[in-house]
XYZ file of N, CA and C in Angstrom:
258
model
N 10.943 -4.918 -16.135
C 11.121 -5.418 -14.781
C 10.941 -6.929 -14.792
N 11.953 -7.664 -15.187
C 11.828 -9.109 -15.272
C 12.447 -9.827 -14.084
N 13.519 -9.290 -13.519
C 14.150 -9.927 -12.363
C 13.293 -9.722 -11.119
N 13.294 -10.723 -10.268
C 12.551 -10.592 -9.021
C 13.312 -9.689 -8.051
N 12.583 -9.001 -7.166
C 13.257 -8.144 -6.191
C 14.055 -8.981 -5.194
N 15.053 -8.373 -4.592
C 15.849 -9.058 -3.577
C 15.152 -9.098 -2.226
N 14.236 -8.159 -1.998
C 13.556 -8.054 -0.711
C 12.065 -7.877 -0.953
N 11.248 -8.687 -0.267
C 9.790 -8.558 -0.343
C 9.251 -8.540 1.084
N 8.503 -7.493 1.405
C 7.836 -7.395 2.707
C 6.358 -7.684 2.494
N 5.826 -8.658 3.199
C 4.415 -9.027 3.067
C 3.663 -8.605 4.316
N 2.528 -7.964 4.107
C 1.740 -7.544 5.260
C 0.710 -6.510 4.893
N 0.616 -5.465 5.717
C -0.439 -4.487 5.529
C 0.077 -3.143 5.039
N -0.738 -2.541 4.217
C -0.578 -1.142 3.848
C -1.897 -0.494 4.255
N -1.832 0.649 4.840
C -3.055 1.274 5.334
C -2.983 2.778 5.215
N -4.094 3.417 5.505
C -4.173 4.864 5.480
C -4.478 5.356 6.884
N -3.612 6.224 7.390
C -3.852 6.860 8.677
C -4.666 8.122 8.439
N -5.731 8.299 9.194
C -6.513 9.527 9.133
C -6.095 10.394 10.314
N -5.571 11.571 10.004
C -5.036 12.471 11.023
C -5.919 13.701 11.147
N -6.229 14.074 12.352
C -7.044 15.264 12.602
C -6.249 16.500 12.199
N -6.833 17.355 11.361
C -6.138 18.558 10.911
C -6.845 19.830 11.374
N -7.775 19.694 12.254
C -8.510 20.842 12.785
C -9.832 20.373 13.348
N -10.633 21.289 13.839
C -11.898 20.901 14.467
C -12.840 20.146 13.528
N -12.801 20.459 12.245
C -13.701 19.823 11.285
C -12.961 19.077 10.171
N -11.638 19.006 10.240
C -10.897 18.449 9.118
C -10.053 17.234 9.440
N -9.818 16.457 8.404
C -8.972 15.274 8.484
C -8.064 15.246 7.265
N -6.872 14.704 7.415
C -5.993 14.440 6.286
C -5.636 12.960 6.308
N -5.300 12.438 5.155
C -4.919 11.023 5.078
C -3.438 10.919 4.758
N -2.816 9.885 5.325
C -1.390 9.638 5.123
C -1.199 8.147 4.890
N -0.545 7.790 3.777
C -0.301 6.369 3.503
C 0.713 5.829 4.496
N 0.599 4.543 4.807
C 1.528 3.956 5.755
C 1.279 2.476 5.965
N 1.617 2.034 7.140
C 1.594 0.621 7.492
C 3.025 0.172 7.698
N 3.312 -0.464 8.809
C 4.704 -0.761 9.142
C 5.395 -1.627 8.094
N 4.723 -2.642 7.593
C 5.347 -3.529 6.607
C 5.624 -2.782 5.300
N 4.661 -1.977 4.866
C 4.841 -1.203 3.639
C 5.966 -0.183 3.817
N 6.034 0.441 4.993
C 7.109 1.402 5.260
C 8.482 0.738 5.223
N 8.592 -0.490 5.704
C 9.873 -1.211 5.665
C 10.282 -1.444 4.213
N 9.364 -1.903 3.371
C 9.686 -2.122 1.959
C 10.123 -0.824 1.303
N 9.468 0.263 1.629
C 9.799 1.568 1.052
C 11.191 2.033 1.474
N 11.542 1.834 2.742
C 12.869 2.240 3.226
C 13.959 1.387 2.597
N 13.735 0.083 2.472
C 14.730 -0.793 1.848
C 14.951 -0.377 0.392
N 13.886 -0.017 -0.311
C 14.025 0.467 -1.690
C 14.823 1.764 -1.728
N 14.579 2.644 -0.775
C 15.312 3.912 -0.712
C 16.800 3.669 -0.475
N 17.138 2.563 0.193
C 18.538 2.221 0.430
C 19.206 1.585 -0.792
N 18.436 1.390 -1.855
C 19.013 0.915 -3.105
C 18.826 -0.547 -3.430
N 18.111 -1.286 -2.595
C 17.891 -2.706 -2.867
C 16.560 -2.879 -3.611
N 16.532 -3.618 -4.715
C 15.265 -3.876 -5.402
C 14.277 -4.543 -4.445
N 13.135 -3.895 -4.236
C 12.200 -4.313 -3.193
C 10.769 -4.318 -3.692
N 9.924 -4.983 -2.914
C 8.501 -5.030 -3.217
C 7.713 -5.114 -1.928
N 6.474 -4.679 -2.010
C 5.511 -4.894 -0.934
C 4.492 -5.889 -1.462
N 4.259 -6.962 -0.719
C 3.266 -7.964 -1.104
C 2.060 -7.808 -0.196
N 0.961 -7.408 -0.789
C -0.261 -7.218 -0.030
C -1.356 -6.710 -0.934
N -2.466 -6.357 -0.333
C -3.624 -5.901 -1.096
C -4.036 -4.506 -0.657
N -4.521 -3.746 -1.618
C -5.094 -2.433 -1.331
C -6.483 -2.377 -1.958
N -7.303 -1.520 -1.428
C -8.677 -1.402 -1.903
C -8.737 -0.685 -3.248
N -9.906 -0.729 -3.873
C -10.121 -0.057 -5.153
C -10.857 1.268 -4.954
N -10.522 1.992 -3.910
C -11.123 3.295 -3.664
C -10.029 4.354 -3.644
N -10.351 5.554 -3.216
C -9.380 6.645 -3.229
C -8.178 6.345 -2.327
N -8.392 5.642 -1.230
C -7.286 5.303 -0.334
C -6.360 4.274 -0.972
N -6.929 3.267 -1.612
C -6.115 2.275 -2.315
C -5.353 2.893 -3.472
N -5.987 3.842 -4.167
C -5.306 4.529 -5.269
C -4.106 5.314 -4.752
N -4.250 5.954 -3.601
C -3.134 6.699 -3.008
C -2.005 5.753 -2.611
N -2.347 4.593 -2.060
C -1.324 3.611 -1.699
C -0.614 3.057 -2.931
N -1.365 2.774 -3.992
C -0.745 2.268 -5.217
C 0.179 3.322 -5.829
N -0.245 4.591 -5.816
C 0.591 5.665 -6.355
C 1.861 5.828 -5.523
N 1.735 5.745 -4.203
C 2.904 5.861 -3.326
C 3.829 4.662 -3.511
N 3.258 3.498 -3.789
C 4.046 2.295 -4.064
C 4.917 2.516 -5.304
N 4.317 3.083 -6.348
C 5.049 3.399 -7.579
C 6.123 4.446 -7.314
N 5.763 5.504 -6.597
C 6.704 6.593 -6.321
C 7.906 6.106 -5.523
N 7.697 5.094 -4.668
C 8.785 4.555 -3.858
C 9.688 3.619 -4.660
N 9.267 3.278 -5.881
C 10.065 2.382 -6.707
C 9.905 0.921 -6.353
N 8.814 0.582 -5.685
C 8.579 -0.817 -5.323
C 8.038 -1.593 -6.519
N 8.425 -2.843 -6.615
C 7.958 -3.729 -7.678
C 6.453 -3.917 -7.516
N 5.678 -3.511 -8.502
C 4.226 -3.532 -8.366
C 3.599 -4.895 -8.648
N 4.381 -5.876 -9.065
C 3.815 -7.192 -9.372
C 3.258 -7.893 -8.145
N 3.627 -7.447 -6.960
C 3.203 -8.100 -5.732
C 2.043 -7.380 -5.052
N 1.561 -6.290 -5.643
C 0.473 -5.496 -5.075
C -0.842 -5.904 -5.721
N -1.777 -6.346 -4.920
C -3.078 -6.797 -5.400
C -4.125 -5.742 -5.080
N -4.951 -5.408 -6.063
C -6.092 -4.515 -5.816
C -7.278 -5.394 -5.453
N -7.821 -5.163 -4.294
C -8.844 -6.019 -3.720
C -10.214 -5.381 -3.850
N -11.195 -6.176 -4.214
C -12.570 -5.724 -4.261
C -13.377 -6.557 -3.280
N -14.079 -5.877 -2.388
C -14.904 -6.581 -1.399
C -16.020 -7.327 -2.106
N -16.276 -8.521 -1.664
C -17.365 -9.315 -2.203
C -18.388 -9.544 -1.102
N -19.618 -9.545 -1.483
C -20.659 -9.786 -0.494
C -20.593 -11.236 -0.004
N -20.735 -11.422 1.277
C -20.681 -12.760 1.869
C -22.072 -13.293 2.170
N -23.094 -12.553 1.785
C -24.468 -12.982 2.044
C -25.257 -12.868 0.746
N -26.361 -13.596 0.658
C -27.168 -13.578 -0.580
C -27.788 -12.229 -0.858
């Protein structure tokens, strides 16, 4: 993957938590900007999502979905929270 993508969407990728019953929740990857990059890739244009995802189970799901969508992964940053206090 040496050529740059023709389309790059920069913004947010997030996880929606959906109620699946009285005691249950399911997670669904999403975010409007990430969804746009995914749809453009599905239409056949080399695409990427530029943004950051966490280093937890939700970020792992977003990174896996990014790969499955065929998005250029060079623009995806894995973010680790840093403490802002001593």
